[in-house]
Coordinates of C-alpha atoms in Angstrom, one line a residue:
X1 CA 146.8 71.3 259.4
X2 CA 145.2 73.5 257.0
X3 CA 146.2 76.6 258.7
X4 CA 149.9 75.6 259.3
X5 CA 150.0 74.5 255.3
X6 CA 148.8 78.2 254.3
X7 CA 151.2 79.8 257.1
X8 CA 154.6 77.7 256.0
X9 CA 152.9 78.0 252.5
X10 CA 154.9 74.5 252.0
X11 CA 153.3 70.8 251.5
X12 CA 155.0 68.1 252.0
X13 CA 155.2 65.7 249.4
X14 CA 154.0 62.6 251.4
X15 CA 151.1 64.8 252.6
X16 CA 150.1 65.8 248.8
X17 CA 149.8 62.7 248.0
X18 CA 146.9 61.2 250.1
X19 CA 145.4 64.1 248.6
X20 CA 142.7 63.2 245.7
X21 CA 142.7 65.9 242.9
X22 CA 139.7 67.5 244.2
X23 CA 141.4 68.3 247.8
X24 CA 144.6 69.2 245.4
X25 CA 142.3 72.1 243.6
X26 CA 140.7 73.3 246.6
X27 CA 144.0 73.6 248.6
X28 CA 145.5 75.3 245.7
X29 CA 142.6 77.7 245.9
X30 CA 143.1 78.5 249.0
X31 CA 147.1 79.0 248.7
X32 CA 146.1 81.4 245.8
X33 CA 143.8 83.7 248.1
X34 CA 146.8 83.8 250.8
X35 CA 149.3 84.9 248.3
X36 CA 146.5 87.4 246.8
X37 CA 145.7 88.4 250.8
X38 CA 149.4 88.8 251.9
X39 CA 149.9 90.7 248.4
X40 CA 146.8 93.5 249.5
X41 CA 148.5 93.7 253.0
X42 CA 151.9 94.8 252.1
X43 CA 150.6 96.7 249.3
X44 CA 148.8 98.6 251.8
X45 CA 151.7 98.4 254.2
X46 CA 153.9 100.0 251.7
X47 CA 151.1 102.6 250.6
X48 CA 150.9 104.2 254.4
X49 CA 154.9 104.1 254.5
X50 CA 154.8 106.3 251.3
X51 CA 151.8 108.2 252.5
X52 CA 154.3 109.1 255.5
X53 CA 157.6 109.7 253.3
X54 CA 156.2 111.6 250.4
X55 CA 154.8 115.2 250.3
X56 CA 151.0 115.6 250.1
X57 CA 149.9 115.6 246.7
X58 CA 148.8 119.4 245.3
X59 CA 144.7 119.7 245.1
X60 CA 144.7 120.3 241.6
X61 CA 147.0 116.8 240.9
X62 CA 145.6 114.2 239.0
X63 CA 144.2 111.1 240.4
X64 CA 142.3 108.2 239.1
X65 CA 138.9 107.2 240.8
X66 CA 137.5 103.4 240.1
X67 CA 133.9 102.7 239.6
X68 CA 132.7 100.6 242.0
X69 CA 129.7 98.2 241.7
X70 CA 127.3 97.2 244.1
X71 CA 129.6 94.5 246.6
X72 CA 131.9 97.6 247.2
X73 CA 134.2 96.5 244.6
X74 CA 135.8 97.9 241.0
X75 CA 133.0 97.5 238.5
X76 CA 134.4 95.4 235.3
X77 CA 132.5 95.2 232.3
X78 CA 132.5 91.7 230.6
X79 CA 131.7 92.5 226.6
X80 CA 129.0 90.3 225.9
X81 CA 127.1 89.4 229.2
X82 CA 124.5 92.4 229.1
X83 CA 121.5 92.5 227.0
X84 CA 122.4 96.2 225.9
X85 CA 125.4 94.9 224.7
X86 CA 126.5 95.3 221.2
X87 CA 126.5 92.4 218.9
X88 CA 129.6 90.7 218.1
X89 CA 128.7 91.2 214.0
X90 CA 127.6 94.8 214.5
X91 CA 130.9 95.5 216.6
X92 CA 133.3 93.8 213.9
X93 CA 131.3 95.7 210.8
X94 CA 132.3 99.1 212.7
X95 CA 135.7 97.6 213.0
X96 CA 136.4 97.0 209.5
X97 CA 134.4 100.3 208.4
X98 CA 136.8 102.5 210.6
X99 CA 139.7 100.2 209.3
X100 CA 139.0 101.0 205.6
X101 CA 138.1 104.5 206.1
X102 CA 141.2 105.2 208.2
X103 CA 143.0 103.0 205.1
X104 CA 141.6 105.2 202.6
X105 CA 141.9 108.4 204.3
X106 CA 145.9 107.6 204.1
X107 CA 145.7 107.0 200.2
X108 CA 143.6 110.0 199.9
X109 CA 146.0 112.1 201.3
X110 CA 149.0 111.0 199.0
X111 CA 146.6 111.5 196.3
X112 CA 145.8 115.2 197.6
X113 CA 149.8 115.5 197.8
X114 CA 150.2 114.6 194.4
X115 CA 147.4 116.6 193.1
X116 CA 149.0 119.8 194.8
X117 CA 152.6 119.2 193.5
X118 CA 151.1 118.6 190.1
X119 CA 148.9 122.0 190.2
X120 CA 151.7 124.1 191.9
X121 CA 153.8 123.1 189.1
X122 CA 151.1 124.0 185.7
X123 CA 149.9 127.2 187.6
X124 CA 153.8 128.0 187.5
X125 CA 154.0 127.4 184.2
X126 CA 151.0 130.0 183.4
X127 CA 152.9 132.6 185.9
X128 CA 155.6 132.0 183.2
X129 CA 153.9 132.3 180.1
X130 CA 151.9 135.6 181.6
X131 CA 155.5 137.3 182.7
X132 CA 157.0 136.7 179.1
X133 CA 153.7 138.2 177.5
X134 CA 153.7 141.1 180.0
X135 CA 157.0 141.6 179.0
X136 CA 156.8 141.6 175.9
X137 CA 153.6 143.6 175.7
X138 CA 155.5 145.9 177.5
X139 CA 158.2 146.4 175.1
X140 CA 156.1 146.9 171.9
X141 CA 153.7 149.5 173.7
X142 CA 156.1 151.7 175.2
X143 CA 153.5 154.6 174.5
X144 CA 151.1 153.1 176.2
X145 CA 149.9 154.5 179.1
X146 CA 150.7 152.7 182.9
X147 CA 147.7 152.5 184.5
X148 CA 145.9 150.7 181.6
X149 CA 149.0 148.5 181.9
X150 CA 148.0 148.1 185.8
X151 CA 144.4 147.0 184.8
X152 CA 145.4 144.7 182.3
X153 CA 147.8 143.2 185.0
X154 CA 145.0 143.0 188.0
X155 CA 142.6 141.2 185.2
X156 CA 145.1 138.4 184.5
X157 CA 146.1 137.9 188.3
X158 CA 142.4 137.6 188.8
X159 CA 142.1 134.9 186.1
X160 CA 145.1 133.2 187.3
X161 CA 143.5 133.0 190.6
X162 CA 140.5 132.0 189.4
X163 CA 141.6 129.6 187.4
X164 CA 143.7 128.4 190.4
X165 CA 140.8 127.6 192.5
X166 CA 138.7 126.3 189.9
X167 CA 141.5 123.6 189.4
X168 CA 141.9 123.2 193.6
X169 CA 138.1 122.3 193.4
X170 CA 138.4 120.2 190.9
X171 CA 141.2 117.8 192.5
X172 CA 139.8 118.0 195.8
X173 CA 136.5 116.6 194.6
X174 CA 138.2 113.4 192.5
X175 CA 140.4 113.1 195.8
X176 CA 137.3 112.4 197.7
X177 CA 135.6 110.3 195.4
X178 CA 138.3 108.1 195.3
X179 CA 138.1 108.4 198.7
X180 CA 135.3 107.5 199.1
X181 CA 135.5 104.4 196.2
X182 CA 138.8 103.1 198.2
X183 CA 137.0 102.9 201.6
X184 CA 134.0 101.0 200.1
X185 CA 136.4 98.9 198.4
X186 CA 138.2 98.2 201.3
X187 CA 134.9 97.2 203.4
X188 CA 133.5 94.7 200.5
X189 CA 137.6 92.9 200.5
X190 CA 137.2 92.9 204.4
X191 CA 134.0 91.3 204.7
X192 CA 134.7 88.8 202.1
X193 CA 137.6 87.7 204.0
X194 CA 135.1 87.6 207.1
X195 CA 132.4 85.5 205.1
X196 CA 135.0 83.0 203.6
X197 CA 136.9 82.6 207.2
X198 CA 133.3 82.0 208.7
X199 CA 131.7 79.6 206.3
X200 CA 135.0 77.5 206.2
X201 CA 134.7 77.3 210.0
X202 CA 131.0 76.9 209.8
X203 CA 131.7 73.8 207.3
X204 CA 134.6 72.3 209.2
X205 CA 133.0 69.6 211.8
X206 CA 136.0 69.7 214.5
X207 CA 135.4 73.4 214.6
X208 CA 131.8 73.0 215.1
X209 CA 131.9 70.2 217.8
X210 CA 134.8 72.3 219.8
X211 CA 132.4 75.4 219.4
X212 CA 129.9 73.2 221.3
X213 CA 131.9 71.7 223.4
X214 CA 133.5 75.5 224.5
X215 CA 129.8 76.5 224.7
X216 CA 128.5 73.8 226.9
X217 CA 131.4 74.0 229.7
X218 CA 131.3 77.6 230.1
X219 CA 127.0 76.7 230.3
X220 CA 128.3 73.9 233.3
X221 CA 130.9 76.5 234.8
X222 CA 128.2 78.4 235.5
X223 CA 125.6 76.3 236.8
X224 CA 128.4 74.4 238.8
X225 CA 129.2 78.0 240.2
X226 CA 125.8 78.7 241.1
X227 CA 125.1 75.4 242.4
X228 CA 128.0 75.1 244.7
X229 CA 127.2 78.5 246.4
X230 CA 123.2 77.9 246.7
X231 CA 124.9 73.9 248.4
X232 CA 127.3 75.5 250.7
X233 CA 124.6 77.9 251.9
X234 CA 122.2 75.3 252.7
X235 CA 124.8 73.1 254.1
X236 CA 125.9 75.3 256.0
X237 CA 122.4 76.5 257.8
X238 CA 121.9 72.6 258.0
X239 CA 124.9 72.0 260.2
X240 CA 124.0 74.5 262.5
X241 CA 120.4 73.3 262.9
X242 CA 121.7 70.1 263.6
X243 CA 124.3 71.3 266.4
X244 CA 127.0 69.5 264.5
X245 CA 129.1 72.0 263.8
X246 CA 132.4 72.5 266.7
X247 CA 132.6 76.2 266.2
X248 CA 129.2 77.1 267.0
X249 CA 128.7 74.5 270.2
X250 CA 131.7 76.1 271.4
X251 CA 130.2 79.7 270.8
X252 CA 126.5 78.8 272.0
X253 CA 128.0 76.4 275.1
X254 CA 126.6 73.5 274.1
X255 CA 126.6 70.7 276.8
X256 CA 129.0 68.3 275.8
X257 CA 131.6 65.9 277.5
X258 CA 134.4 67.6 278.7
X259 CA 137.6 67.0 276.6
X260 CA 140.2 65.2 277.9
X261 CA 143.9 67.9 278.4
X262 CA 146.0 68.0 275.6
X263 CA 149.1 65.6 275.9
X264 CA 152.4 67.2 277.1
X265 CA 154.5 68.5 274.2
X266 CA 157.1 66.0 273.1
X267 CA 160.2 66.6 271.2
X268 CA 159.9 65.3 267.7
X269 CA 163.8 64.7 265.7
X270 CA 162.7 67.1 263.0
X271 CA 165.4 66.5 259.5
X272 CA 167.3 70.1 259.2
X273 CA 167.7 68.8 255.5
X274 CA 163.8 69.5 255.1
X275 CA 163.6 72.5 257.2
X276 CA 166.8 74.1 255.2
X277 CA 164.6 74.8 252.1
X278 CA 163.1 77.9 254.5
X279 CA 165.6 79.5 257.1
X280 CA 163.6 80.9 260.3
X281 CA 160.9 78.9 259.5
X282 CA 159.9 76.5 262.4
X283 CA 157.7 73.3 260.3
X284 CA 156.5 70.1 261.8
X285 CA 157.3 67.1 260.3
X286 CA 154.2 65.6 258.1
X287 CA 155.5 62.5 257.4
X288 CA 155.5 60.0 259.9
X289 CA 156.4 56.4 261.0
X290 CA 154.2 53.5 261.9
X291 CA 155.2 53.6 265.6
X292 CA 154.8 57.3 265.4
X293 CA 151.0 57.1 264.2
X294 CA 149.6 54.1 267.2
X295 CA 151.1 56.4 269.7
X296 CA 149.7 59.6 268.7
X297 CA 146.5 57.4 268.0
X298 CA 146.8 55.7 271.5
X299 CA 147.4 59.7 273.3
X300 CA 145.4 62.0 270.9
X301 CA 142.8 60.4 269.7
X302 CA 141.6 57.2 271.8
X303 CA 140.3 59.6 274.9
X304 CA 138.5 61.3 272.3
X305 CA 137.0 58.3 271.5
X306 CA 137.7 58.5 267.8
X307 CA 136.1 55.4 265.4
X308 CA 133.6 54.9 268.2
X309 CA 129.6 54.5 268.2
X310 CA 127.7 57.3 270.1
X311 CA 127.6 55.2 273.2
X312 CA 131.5 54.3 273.1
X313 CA 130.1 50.8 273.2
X314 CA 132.0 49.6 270.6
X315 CA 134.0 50.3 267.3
X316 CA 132.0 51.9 264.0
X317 CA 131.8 49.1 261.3
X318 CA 133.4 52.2 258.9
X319 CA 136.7 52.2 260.9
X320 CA 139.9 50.8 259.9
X321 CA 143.2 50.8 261.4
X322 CA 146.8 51.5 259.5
X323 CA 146.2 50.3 256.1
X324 CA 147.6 51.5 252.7
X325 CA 146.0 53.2 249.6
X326 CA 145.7 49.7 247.7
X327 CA 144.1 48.0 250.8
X328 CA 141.6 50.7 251.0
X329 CA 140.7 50.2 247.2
X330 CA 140.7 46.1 247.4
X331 CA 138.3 46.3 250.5
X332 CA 135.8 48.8 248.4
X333 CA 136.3 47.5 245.1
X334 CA 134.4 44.4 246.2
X335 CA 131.6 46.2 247.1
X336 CA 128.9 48.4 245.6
X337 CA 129.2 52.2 244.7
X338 CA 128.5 54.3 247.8
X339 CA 130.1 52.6 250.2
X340 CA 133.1 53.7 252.5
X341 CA 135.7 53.5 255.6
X342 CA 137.7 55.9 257.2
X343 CA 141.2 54.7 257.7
X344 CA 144.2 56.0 259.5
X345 CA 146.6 57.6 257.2
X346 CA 150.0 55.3 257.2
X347 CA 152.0 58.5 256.5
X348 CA 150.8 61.3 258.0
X349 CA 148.5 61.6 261.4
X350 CA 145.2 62.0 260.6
X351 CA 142.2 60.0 258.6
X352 CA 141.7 59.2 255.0
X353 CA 138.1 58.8 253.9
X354 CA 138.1 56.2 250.8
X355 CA 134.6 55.9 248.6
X356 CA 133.3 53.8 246.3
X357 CA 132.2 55.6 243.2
X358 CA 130.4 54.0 240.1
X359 CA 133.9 54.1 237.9
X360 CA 136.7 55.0 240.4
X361 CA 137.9 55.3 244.2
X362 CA 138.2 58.7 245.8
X363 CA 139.9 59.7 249.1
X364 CA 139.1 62.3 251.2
X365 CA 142.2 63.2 253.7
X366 CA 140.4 64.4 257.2
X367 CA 142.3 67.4 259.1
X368 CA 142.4 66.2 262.7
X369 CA 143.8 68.9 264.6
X370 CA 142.4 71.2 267.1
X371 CA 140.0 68.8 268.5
X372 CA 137.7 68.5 265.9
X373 CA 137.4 67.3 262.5
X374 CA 136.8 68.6 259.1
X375 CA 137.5 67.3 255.2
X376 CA 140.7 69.7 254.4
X377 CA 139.8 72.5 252.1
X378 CA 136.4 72.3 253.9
X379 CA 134.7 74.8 255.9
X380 CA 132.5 72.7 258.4
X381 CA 134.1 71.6 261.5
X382 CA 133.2 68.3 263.2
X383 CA 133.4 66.9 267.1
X384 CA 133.7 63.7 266.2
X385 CA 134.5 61.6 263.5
X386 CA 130.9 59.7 263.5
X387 CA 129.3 63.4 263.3
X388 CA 131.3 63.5 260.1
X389 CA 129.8 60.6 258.9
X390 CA 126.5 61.1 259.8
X391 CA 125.8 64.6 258.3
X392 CA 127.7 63.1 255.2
X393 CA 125.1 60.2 254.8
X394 CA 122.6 63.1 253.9
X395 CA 124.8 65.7 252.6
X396 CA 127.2 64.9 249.6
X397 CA 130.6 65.3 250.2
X398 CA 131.6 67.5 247.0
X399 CA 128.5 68.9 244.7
X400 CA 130.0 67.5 241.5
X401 CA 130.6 64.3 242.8
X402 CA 127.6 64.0 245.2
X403 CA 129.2 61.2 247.2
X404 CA 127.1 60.3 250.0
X405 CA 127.8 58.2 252.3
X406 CA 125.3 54.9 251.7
X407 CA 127.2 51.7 253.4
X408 CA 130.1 51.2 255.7
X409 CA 132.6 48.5 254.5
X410 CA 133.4 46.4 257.5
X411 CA 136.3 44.4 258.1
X412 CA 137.5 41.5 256.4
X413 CA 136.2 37.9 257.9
X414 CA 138.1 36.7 260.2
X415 CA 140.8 39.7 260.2
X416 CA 140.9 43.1 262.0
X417 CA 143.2 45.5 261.3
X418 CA 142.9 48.4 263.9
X419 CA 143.6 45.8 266.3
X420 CA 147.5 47.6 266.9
X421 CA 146.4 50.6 267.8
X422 CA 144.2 49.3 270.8
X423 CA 147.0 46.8 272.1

């Protein structure tokens, strides 16, 4: 079921909803991963079809090379997680410090711009003033002779230039205090702003409890994350011990019954409405009717001795026949949290596992194809339905829920209600 859901990548609605929210996460998990997997394979599809079409790239061409870390894939970097890491204070004081520098770098330079037209424009006025003098030197001392006129000439030019640079210096030294001044100014206005924003978050007591909040579900995320790897480990290693897993007695040759043969195929009137969403696309029909269920019931499932004791003696006090969502709930809700029943599904075929929890009911849809049986979204197959059970009354069904299976809840006195799908 699983595997035809991620290969149609379509749910019907009447399946999604026997779905509890946890099944709904984990099976959009696992939709996500098939997107992402079909996504790598055509991207590496259409990289070998360029590879074929385009020239080889020149050996002195530019290329990009990704760090990889030590599970073969692209190293990231998340800011914050490493002890060498910088500070978050430290990393905003160089923020603002390279801010008002770069801001007062800018105003420096207009200032310098100023300062030069300014000085170009009195050092032309000198130039003037020296040219009318020369002048007019000139014209009163004819007599004089031209090369002390030259010297006289070279002295003031040197002055002028002198003079020149000494007012150069000058500017660019106040253009650098100010500078200098600005930035500083800049850093103090900055960090104000930072302390005032800060303490009126510090002060306000809906920011503090959502920072606490924030802080303790990332600390859960995390220890949920850790946890539920470390669980499925060990559950894992614990199914195999126990030989309860269908995969591995298959692989090992486990002595075991033999399996009755599949039924024969049988044509099922499929709705072309439902199947025109997808054109090409061959889908089974999740939704089902009463009659349709007690026969596959009756075909599939009874030689496999489904809802059975290990001795196929009699029926397991957990098993119930075709009953609704609501039936489920009124059967558990009069009993104590823990207990449970596995039901047939009235609109799909397979198995609903209902549970008792302190404040709620939860159901569990069970994936009954391929001979074997597992919790969808699951990764542990099953034999048979009372293995299920049994490695559930140790192991908790989900690690943040930790429903384990306590109690069966039996019939109701005086009324059985798988009794039409044994008739």
């Amino acid at each position: 079921m699983l595997q035809q859901i991620l290969t149609d990548m379509f749910i019907e609605p009447e399946l999604l909803a026997e779905l509890n929210e946890e099944q709904k996460q984990t099976l959009f998990i696992k939709m996500r991963e098939e997107q992402v997997r079909r996504w790598k394979e055509r991207e590496a599809r259409l990289e070998k079809e360029e590879a074929v079409t385009q020239r080889p790239k020149k050996a002195t061409g530019k290329c990009i090379s990704w760090l990889q870390g030590s599970d073969s894939d692209v190293w990231v970097w998340v800011m914050g997680e490493h002890p060498t890491d910088t500070p978050y204070e430290q990393i905003c004081d160089e923020v603002m410090a390279e801010r008002a520098a770069l801001q007062a770098q800018k105003e420096a330079e207009e200032l310098r711009a100023k300062k030069e037209e300014e000085l170009v424009k009195r050092l032309s006025n000198i130039h003037l003033d020296g040219e009318q003098d020369s002048w007019r030197e000139e014209e009163a001392r004819q007599a004089q002779v031209r090369q002390a006129a030259a010297e006289e000439q070279s002295r003031r030019e040197e002055e002028l230039k002198r003079r020149e640079e000494e007012e150069r210096r000058k500017a660019e030294e106040e253009v650098r205090r100010l500078e200098e001044e600005r930035a500083q100014q800049i850093y103090m206005d900055l960090k104000e702003v930072q302390r005032s924003v800060l303490g009126q978050e510090k002060e306000d007591p809906e920011w503090q409890e959502t920072l606490r909040k924030s802080k303790a579900a990332d600390l859960r995320r995390r220890s949920l994350a850790k946890q539920t790897r470390e669980d499925h480990r060990r559950r894992s290693v614990r199914a195999l011990e126990q030989g309860r897993v269908a995969a591995v007695s298959k692989a090992f040759g486990a002595t075991r019954p033999a399996l009755p043969p599949k039924p024969k195929q049988r044509t099922v009137a499929v709705n072309t409405d439902a199947l025109s969403r997808r054109p090409g696309v061959r889908r089974t029909l999740s939704t089902s009717s009463r009659e349709q269920i007690v026969q596959w019931f009756r075909e599939e499932q009874l030689p496999l001795h489904a809802g059975f004791v290990r001795d196929h003696s009699r029926i397991a006090p957990w098993f119930h026949g075709i009953i609704t969502r609501q039936e489920a709930e009124a059967l558990l809700s009069l009993c104590a949290p823990g207990y449970f029943l596995i039901r047939v599904s009235e609109r799909i075929k397979g198995y609903v596992l209902s549970y008792r929890c302190r404040e709620e009911m939860k159901h569990f849809l069970i994936d009954a194809t391929e001979n074997c049986y597992m919790l969808l979204g699951d990764q542990i197959k099953f034999p048979t339905l009372l293995d299920l059970v049994e490695y559930h009354e140790g192991e908790p069904i989900t690690m943040s829920g930790g429903e384990q299976l306590l109690k069966p809840c039996g019939q109701k006195q005086g009324h059985v209600d798988y009794s039409a799908l044994f008739t």
